[in-house]
Amino acid sequence: MGLLPYGAGSTNQLRGLVYTQLLMERNHIKLTFRCYTFKRLTYIIFQVNAVNTFEETPLHIATLRSPSKIIAKLLLTSGAYHDPKSGNSMGLLMELALQASSSWHIDVIKLLVRHGAQLNAVEPLGKRSLLHIVAMTGYLPLASYLLEEGVNVYARNLQQKTPLQMAIMFNNWDMMELLMDWCSELEKDVDSVDSKQDISQDDDSNQKY
C-alpha cells in the first residue's frame, strides 16, 4: 500500500514533465512556422514586384500583355503594388484606360481601385487624366464609369484642353455628346444650388427688415 502514493506521484510528475516538453515543442513549432511564414511572405512580396528587362512587373503582364483577371487578383492580394511604373510608361491605370475596349478592362480597373489606385491620377508628361485618355479612345462604358465615380470632367491637360475638347479633336462624337450632357447636368445642379442660396439670402435679408 505504501508504494501506491509514491508510484502515483511519480506518474503525475512524469506526466507533468512530458506535458511541459510537449508544450515547449509546440511553441517552438509555432515560432518556427511564424518565422517561415514571415520569410515566405516577404519573399512573395519581393517576387510579385520584381521587374523584367523591359521594366515590367508580373502585374503588367497579367493586365496588359497576357490578360488574366484571376492572376491579377492573386498578385494584388499577394502584395503587388497597384500602379507600378514601366520604363517611360504612363502608369498601369493609364495604360489600361488607353487599351480599354471591353468590360474586362473596366473590371480590372475597378480591381486596381479596390487595392488603392486613384481614378483622379494624372500622367506626368501631358498632364492627361483618365477621362482625357478615354475621350481620345472613345470607349463610352469606361467614360460613364469614370463620370459616375466623380472624376473631374473639366480637368485640363498640359495644353489646357478638357476631355470634351479632346473628344472633338479625335472626332468621337458619341463621347462628345456624353460629356456635353454630363456638363449640362452638372451646370443644372450648380444653378439649382445657386438659386437656393439666393433665395436663402433673400429670406435672411427680409427677416432683418
PDB file of C-alpha atoms in Angstrom:
ATOM      1  CA  MET A   1       0.000   0.000   0.000  1.00  0.00           C
ATOM      2  CA  GLY A   2       2.868   2.346   0.769  1.00  0.00           C
ATOM      3  CA  LEU A   3       4.119   2.101  -2.787  1.00  0.00           C
ATOM      4  CA  LEU A   4       0.892   3.395  -4.336  1.00  0.00           C
ATOM      5  CA  PRO A   5       1.256   7.070  -3.329  1.00  0.00           C
ATOM      6  CA  TYR A   6       4.890   7.029  -4.420  1.00  0.00           C
ATOM      7  CA  GLY A   7       4.015   5.417  -7.731  1.00  0.00           C
ATOM      8  CA  ALA A   8       1.108   7.748  -8.312  1.00  0.00           C
ATOM      9  CA  GLY A   9       3.251  10.800  -7.506  1.00  0.00           C
ATOM     10  CA  SER A  10       5.973   9.633  -9.893  1.00  0.00           C
ATOM     11  CA  THR A  11       3.442   9.069 -12.633  1.00  0.00           C
ATOM     12  CA  ASN A  12       1.933  12.530 -12.150  1.00  0.00           C
ATOM     13  CA  GLN A  13       5.381  14.089 -12.123  1.00  0.00           C
ATOM     14  CA  LEU A  14       6.319  12.225 -15.272  1.00  0.00           C
ATOM     15  CA  ARG A  15       3.124  13.320 -16.954  1.00  0.00           C
ATOM     16  CA  GLY A  16       3.852  16.911 -15.955  1.00  0.00           C
ATOM     17  CA  LEU A  17       7.336  16.726 -17.438  1.00  0.00           C
ATOM     18  CA  VAL A  18       6.023  15.203 -20.673  1.00  0.00           C
ATOM     19  CA  TYR A  19       3.282  17.859 -20.914  1.00  0.00           C
ATOM     20  CA  THR A  20       5.827  20.656 -20.347  1.00  0.00           C
ATOM     21  CA  GLN A  21       8.108  19.164 -23.026  1.00  0.00           C
ATOM     22  CA  LEU A  22       5.240  18.854 -25.498  1.00  0.00           C
ATOM     23  CA  LEU A  23       4.154  22.429 -24.779  1.00  0.00           C
ATOM     24  CA  MET A  24       7.689  23.710 -25.383  1.00  0.00           C
ATOM     25  CA  GLU A  25       7.943  21.735 -28.619  1.00  0.00           C
ATOM     26  CA  ARG A  26       4.552  23.022 -29.780  1.00  0.00           C
ATOM     27  CA  ASN A  27       5.527  26.628 -29.045  1.00  0.00           C
ATOM     28  CA  HIS A  28       8.831  26.074 -30.851  1.00  0.00           C
ATOM     29  CA  ILE A  29       6.969  24.694 -33.855  1.00  0.00           C
ATOM     30  CA  LYS A  30       4.606  27.691 -33.800  1.00  0.00           C
ATOM     31  CA  LEU A  31       7.512  30.120 -33.615  1.00  0.00           C
ATOM     32  CA  THR A  32       9.356  28.294 -36.393  1.00  0.00           C
ATOM     33  CA  PHE A  33       6.200  28.304 -38.551  1.00  0.00           C
ATOM     34  CA  ARG A  34       5.666  32.021 -37.965  1.00  0.00           C
ATOM     35  CA  CYS A  35       9.264  32.808 -38.922  1.00  0.00           C
ATOM     36  CA  TYR A  36       8.915  30.654 -42.032  1.00  0.00           C
ATOM     37  CA  THR A  37       5.606  32.304 -42.928  1.00  0.00           C
ATOM     38  CA  PHE A  38       7.094  35.789 -42.493  1.00  0.00           C
ATOM     39  CA  LYS A  39      10.109  34.899 -44.639  1.00  0.00           C
ATOM     40  CA  ARG A  40       7.861  33.315 -47.239  1.00  0.00           C
ATOM     41  CA  LEU A  41       5.520  36.308 -47.359  1.00  0.00           C
ATOM     42  CA  THR A  42       8.479  38.682 -47.647  1.00  0.00           C
ATOM     43  CA  TYR A  43       9.842  36.561 -50.486  1.00  0.00           C
ATOM     44  CA  ILE A  44       6.475  36.554 -52.258  1.00  0.00           C
ATOM     45  CA  ILE A  45       6.060  40.341 -51.938  1.00  0.00           C
ATOM     46  CA  PHE A  46       9.512  40.933 -53.419  1.00  0.00           C
ATOM     47  CA  GLN A  47       8.778  38.468 -56.223  1.00  0.00           C
ATOM     48  CA  VAL A  48       5.388  39.941 -57.194  1.00  0.00           C
ATOM     49  CA  ASN A  49       7.007  43.365 -57.586  1.00  0.00           C
ATOM     50  CA  ALA A  50      10.079  42.115 -59.454  1.00  0.00           C
ATOM     51  CA  VAL A  51      10.775  43.617 -62.889  1.00  0.00           C
ATOM     52  CA  ASN A  52      11.997  42.001 -66.100  1.00  0.00           C
ATOM     53  CA  THR A  53      14.387  43.507 -68.650  1.00  0.00           C
ATOM     54  CA  PHE A  54      11.525  45.619 -70.037  1.00  0.00           C
ATOM     55  CA  GLU A  55      10.889  47.015 -66.525  1.00  0.00           C
ATOM     56  CA  GLU A  56       7.565  45.175 -66.376  1.00  0.00           C
ATOM     57  CA  THR A  57       6.199  43.643 -63.191  1.00  0.00           C
ATOM     58  CA  PRO A  58       4.095  40.460 -63.176  1.00  0.00           C
ATOM     59  CA  LEU A  59       1.038  42.717 -62.776  1.00  0.00           C
ATOM     60  CA  HIS A  60       1.876  44.491 -66.042  1.00  0.00           C
ATOM     61  CA  ILE A  61       1.936  41.158 -67.824  1.00  0.00           C
ATOM     62  CA  ALA A  62      -1.272  39.913 -66.158  1.00  0.00           C
ATOM     63  CA  THR A  63      -3.200  43.063 -67.102  1.00  0.00           C
ATOM     64  CA  LEU A  64      -1.691  44.279 -70.376  1.00  0.00           C
ATOM     65  CA  ARG A  65       0.280  41.654 -72.288  1.00  0.00           C
ATOM     66  CA  SER A  66      -1.339  38.352 -71.243  1.00  0.00           C
ATOM     67  CA  PRO A  67      -4.545  39.458 -69.542  1.00  0.00           C
ATOM     68  CA  SER A  68      -5.828  37.311 -66.671  1.00  0.00           C
ATOM     69  CA  LYS A  69      -8.096  38.796 -64.015  1.00  0.00           C
ATOM     70  CA  ILE A  70      -7.530  35.792 -61.735  1.00  0.00           C
ATOM     71  CA  ILE A  71      -3.743  36.203 -61.873  1.00  0.00           C
ATOM     72  CA  ALA A  72      -4.047  39.974 -61.425  1.00  0.00           C
ATOM     73  CA  LYS A  73      -6.224  39.488 -58.349  1.00  0.00           C
ATOM     74  CA  LEU A  74      -3.818  36.900 -56.927  1.00  0.00           C
ATOM     75  CA  LEU A  75      -0.860  39.245 -57.442  1.00  0.00           C
ATOM     76  CA  LEU A  76      -2.632  42.174 -55.790  1.00  0.00           C
ATOM     77  CA  THR A  77      -3.712  40.122 -52.777  1.00  0.00           C
ATOM     78  CA  SER A  78      -0.112  38.849 -52.510  1.00  0.00           C
ATOM     79  CA  GLY A  79       1.286  42.363 -52.159  1.00  0.00           C
ATOM     80  CA  ALA A  80       1.770  43.605 -55.725  1.00  0.00           C
ATOM     81  CA  TYR A  81       1.870  47.412 -55.999  1.00  0.00           C
ATOM     82  CA  HIS A  82      -1.308  48.677 -57.722  1.00  0.00           C
ATOM     83  CA  ASP A  83       0.425  51.190 -60.012  1.00  0.00           C
ATOM     84  CA  PRO A  84       3.955  50.061 -60.906  1.00  0.00           C
ATOM     85  CA  LYS A  85       5.816  52.177 -63.437  1.00  0.00           C
ATOM     86  CA  SER A  86       7.282  50.522 -66.518  1.00  0.00           C
ATOM     87  CA  GLY A  87      10.064  52.437 -68.239  1.00  0.00           C
ATOM     88  CA  ASN A  88       8.512  55.520 -69.842  1.00  0.00           C
ATOM     89  CA  SER A  89       5.016  54.162 -69.227  1.00  0.00           C
ATOM     90  CA  MET A  90       2.158  56.488 -68.253  1.00  0.00           C
ATOM     91  CA  GLY A  91       1.323  54.153 -65.394  1.00  0.00           C
ATOM     92  CA  LEU A  92      -0.694  50.963 -65.277  1.00  0.00           C
ATOM     93  CA  LEU A  93      -4.082  52.626 -64.823  1.00  0.00           C
ATOM     94  CA  MET A  94      -3.472  54.975 -67.767  1.00  0.00           C
ATOM     95  CA  GLU A  95      -2.243  52.115 -69.957  1.00  0.00           C
ATOM     96  CA  LEU A  96      -5.380  50.124 -69.156  1.00  0.00           C
ATOM     97  CA  ALA A  97      -7.580  53.114 -69.989  1.00  0.00           C
ATOM     98  CA  LEU A  98      -5.729  53.515 -73.291  1.00  0.00           C
ATOM     99  CA  GLN A  99      -6.270  49.838 -74.191  1.00  0.00           C
ATOM    100  CA  ALA A 100      -9.792  49.540 -72.790  1.00  0.00           C
ATOM    101  CA  SER A 101     -12.262  48.020 -75.232  1.00  0.00           C
ATOM    102  CA  SER A 102     -14.327  45.600 -73.126  1.00  0.00           C
ATOM    103  CA  SER A 103     -15.922  45.135 -69.714  1.00  0.00           C
ATOM    104  CA  TRP A 104     -12.865  43.067 -68.747  1.00  0.00           C
ATOM    105  CA  HIS A 105     -10.726  46.212 -68.726  1.00  0.00           C
ATOM    106  CA  ILE A 106     -13.257  48.054 -66.572  1.00  0.00           C
ATOM    107  CA  ASP A 107     -13.345  45.129 -64.115  1.00  0.00           C
ATOM    108  CA  VAL A 108      -9.548  45.206 -63.811  1.00  0.00           C
ATOM    109  CA  ILE A 109      -9.557  48.983 -63.315  1.00  0.00           C
ATOM    110  CA  LYS A 110     -12.137  48.516 -60.532  1.00  0.00           C
ATOM    111  CA  LEU A 111      -9.891  45.811 -59.042  1.00  0.00           C
ATOM    112  CA  LEU A 112      -6.921  48.199 -59.031  1.00  0.00           C
ATOM    113  CA  VAL A 113      -9.058  50.902 -57.419  1.00  0.00           C
ATOM    114  CA  ARG A 114     -10.060  48.485 -54.644  1.00  0.00           C
ATOM    115  CA  HIS A 115      -6.348  47.996 -53.967  1.00  0.00           C
ATOM    116  CA  GLY A 116      -5.517  51.691 -53.791  1.00  0.00           C
ATOM    117  CA  ALA A 117      -5.321  53.055 -57.348  1.00  0.00           C
ATOM    118  CA  GLN A 118      -6.673  56.605 -57.758  1.00  0.00           C
ATOM    119  CA  LEU A 119      -9.113  57.474 -60.555  1.00  0.00           C
ATOM    120  CA  ASN A 120      -8.045  61.136 -60.383  1.00  0.00           C
ATOM    121  CA  ALA A 121      -4.493  60.172 -61.385  1.00  0.00           C
ATOM    122  CA  VAL A 122      -2.717  62.347 -63.974  1.00  0.00           C
ATOM    123  CA  GLU A 123       0.019  61.106 -66.274  1.00  0.00           C
ATOM    124  CA  PRO A 124       3.261  63.073 -65.762  1.00  0.00           C
ATOM    125  CA  LEU A 125       4.173  64.155 -69.300  1.00  0.00           C
ATOM    126  CA  GLY A 126       0.976  65.510 -70.834  1.00  0.00           C
ATOM    127  CA  LYS A 127      -0.935  66.008 -67.562  1.00  0.00           C
ATOM    128  CA  ARG A 128      -3.784  63.975 -69.013  1.00  0.00           C
ATOM    129  CA  SER A 129      -6.419  62.479 -66.748  1.00  0.00           C
ATOM    130  CA  LEU A 130      -8.072  59.107 -67.303  1.00  0.00           C
ATOM    131  CA  LEU A 131     -11.021  60.932 -68.820  1.00  0.00           C
ATOM    132  CA  HIS A 132      -8.693  62.680 -71.305  1.00  0.00           C
ATOM    133  CA  ILE A 133      -7.398  59.263 -72.378  1.00  0.00           C
ATOM    134  CA  VAL A 134     -10.892  57.796 -72.768  1.00  0.00           C
ATOM    135  CA  ALA A 135     -12.099  60.904 -74.624  1.00  0.00           C
ATOM    136  CA  MET A 136      -9.344  60.125 -77.157  1.00  0.00           C
ATOM    137  CA  THR A 137     -10.161  56.420 -77.488  1.00  0.00           C
ATOM    138  CA  GLY A 138     -13.937  56.882 -77.473  1.00  0.00           C
ATOM    139  CA  TYR A 139     -14.749  53.931 -75.202  1.00  0.00           C
ATOM    140  CA  LEU A 140     -18.086  55.066 -73.733  1.00  0.00           C
ATOM    141  CA  PRO A 141     -18.607  52.434 -70.969  1.00  0.00           C
ATOM    142  CA  LEU A 142     -15.346  53.405 -69.269  1.00  0.00           C
ATOM    143  CA  ALA A 143     -16.148  57.107 -69.640  1.00  0.00           C
ATOM    144  CA  SER A 144     -19.540  56.517 -67.995  1.00  0.00           C
ATOM    145  CA  TYR A 145     -17.912  54.639 -65.119  1.00  0.00           C
ATOM    146  CA  LEU A 146     -15.371  57.423 -64.563  1.00  0.00           C
ATOM    147  CA  LEU A 147     -18.033  60.120 -64.612  1.00  0.00           C
ATOM    148  CA  GLU A 148     -20.230  58.209 -62.169  1.00  0.00           C
ATOM    149  CA  GLU A 149     -17.227  57.883 -59.852  1.00  0.00           C
ATOM    150  CA  GLY A 150     -16.851  61.664 -59.823  1.00  0.00           C
ATOM    151  CA  VAL A 151     -13.738  62.349 -61.908  1.00  0.00           C
ATOM    152  CA  ASN A 152     -13.287  65.972 -62.953  1.00  0.00           C
ATOM    153  CA  VAL A 153     -14.982  66.497 -66.314  1.00  0.00           C
ATOM    154  CA  TYR A 154     -13.436  69.990 -66.548  1.00  0.00           C
ATOM    155  CA  ALA A 155      -9.814  68.886 -65.926  1.00  0.00           C
ATOM    156  CA  ARG A 156      -7.242  70.412 -68.284  1.00  0.00           C
ATOM    157  CA  ASN A 157      -4.123  68.782 -69.664  1.00  0.00           C
ATOM    158  CA  LEU A 158      -0.768  70.428 -70.342  1.00  0.00           C
ATOM    159  CA  GLN A 159      -2.226  72.091 -73.477  1.00  0.00           C
ATOM    160  CA  GLN A 160      -5.188  73.346 -71.393  1.00  0.00           C
ATOM    161  CA  LYS A 161      -7.580  71.001 -73.197  1.00  0.00           C
ATOM    162  CA  THR A 162     -10.586  69.492 -71.431  1.00  0.00           C
ATOM    163  CA  PRO A 163     -11.804  65.927 -72.108  1.00  0.00           C
ATOM    164  CA  LEU A 164     -14.659  67.395 -74.187  1.00  0.00           C
ATOM    165  CA  GLN A 165     -12.188  69.268 -76.379  1.00  0.00           C
ATOM    166  CA  MET A 166     -10.143  66.066 -76.770  1.00  0.00           C
ATOM    167  CA  ALA A 167     -13.267  64.177 -77.885  1.00  0.00           C
ATOM    168  CA  ILE A 168     -13.920  66.862 -80.512  1.00  0.00           C
ATOM    169  CA  MET A 169     -10.282  66.755 -81.679  1.00  0.00           C
ATOM    170  CA  PHE A 170     -10.477  62.986 -82.186  1.00  0.00           C
ATOM    171  CA  ASN A 171     -13.927  63.090 -83.810  1.00  0.00           C
ATOM    172  CA  ASN A 172     -15.507  60.958 -81.091  1.00  0.00           C
ATOM    173  CA  TRP A 173     -19.000  62.390 -81.471  1.00  0.00           C
ATOM    174  CA  ASP A 174     -20.772  59.958 -79.133  1.00  0.00           C
ATOM    175  CA  MET A 175     -18.193  60.755 -76.473  1.00  0.00           C
ATOM    176  CA  MET A 176     -18.682  64.459 -77.108  1.00  0.00           C
ATOM    177  CA  GLU A 177     -22.446  64.056 -76.609  1.00  0.00           C
ATOM    178  CA  LEU A 178     -21.949  62.102 -73.368  1.00  0.00           C
ATOM    179  CA  LEU A 179     -19.587  64.724 -71.949  1.00  0.00           C
ATOM    180  CA  MET A 180     -21.791  67.632 -73.027  1.00  0.00           C
ATOM    181  CA  ASP A 181     -24.831  66.006 -71.396  1.00  0.00           C
ATOM    182  CA  TRP A 182     -22.842  65.412 -68.214  1.00  0.00           C
ATOM    183  CA  CYS A 183     -21.600  69.013 -68.144  1.00  0.00           C
ATOM    184  CA  SER A 184     -25.171  70.246 -68.653  1.00  0.00           C
ATOM    185  CA  GLU A 185     -26.389  68.164 -65.710  1.00  0.00           C
ATOM    186  CA  LEU A 186     -23.588  69.494 -63.530  1.00  0.00           C
ATOM    187  CA  GLU A 187     -24.395  73.075 -64.522  1.00  0.00           C
ATOM    188  CA  LYS A 188     -28.083  72.485 -63.727  1.00  0.00           C
ATOM    189  CA  ASP A 189     -27.083  71.227 -60.290  1.00  0.00           C
ATOM    190  CA  VAL A 190     -24.866  74.276 -59.773  1.00  0.00           C
ATOM    191  CA  ASP A 191     -27.658  76.623 -60.929  1.00  0.00           C
ATOM    192  CA  SER A 192     -30.069  74.872 -58.586  1.00  0.00           C
ATOM    193  CA  VAL A 193     -27.691  75.299 -55.644  1.00  0.00           C
ATOM    194  CA  ASP A 194     -27.072  78.958 -56.549  1.00  0.00           C
ATOM    195  CA  SER A 195     -30.819  79.583 -56.781  1.00  0.00           C
ATOM    196  CA  LYS A 196     -31.401  78.028 -53.377  1.00  0.00           C
ATOM    197  CA  GLN A 197     -28.598  80.129 -51.911  1.00  0.00           C
ATOM    198  CA  ASP A 198     -30.045  83.295 -53.470  1.00  0.00           C
ATOM    199  CA  ILE A 199     -33.494  82.510 -52.056  1.00  0.00           C
ATOM    200  CA  SER A 200     -31.957  81.810 -48.665  1.00  0.00           C
ATOM    201  CA  GLN A 201     -30.039  85.095 -48.729  1.00  0.00           C
ATOM    202  CA  ASP A 202     -33.200  86.992 -49.764  1.00  0.00           C
ATOM    203  CA  ASP A 203     -35.098  85.406 -46.871  1.00  0.00           C
ATOM    204  CA  ASP A 204     -32.332  86.429 -44.451  1.00  0.00           C
ATOM    205  CA  SER A 205     -32.397  89.989 -45.791  1.00  0.00           C
ATOM    206  CA  ASN A 206     -36.185  90.212 -45.455  1.00  0.00           C
ATOM    207  CA  GLN A 207     -36.030  88.936 -41.883  1.00  0.00           C
ATOM    208  CA  LYS A 208     -33.563  91.704 -40.979  1.00  0.00           C
ATOM    209  CA  TYR A 209     -36.034  94.317 -42.088  1.00  0.00           C
TER     210      TYR A 209
END
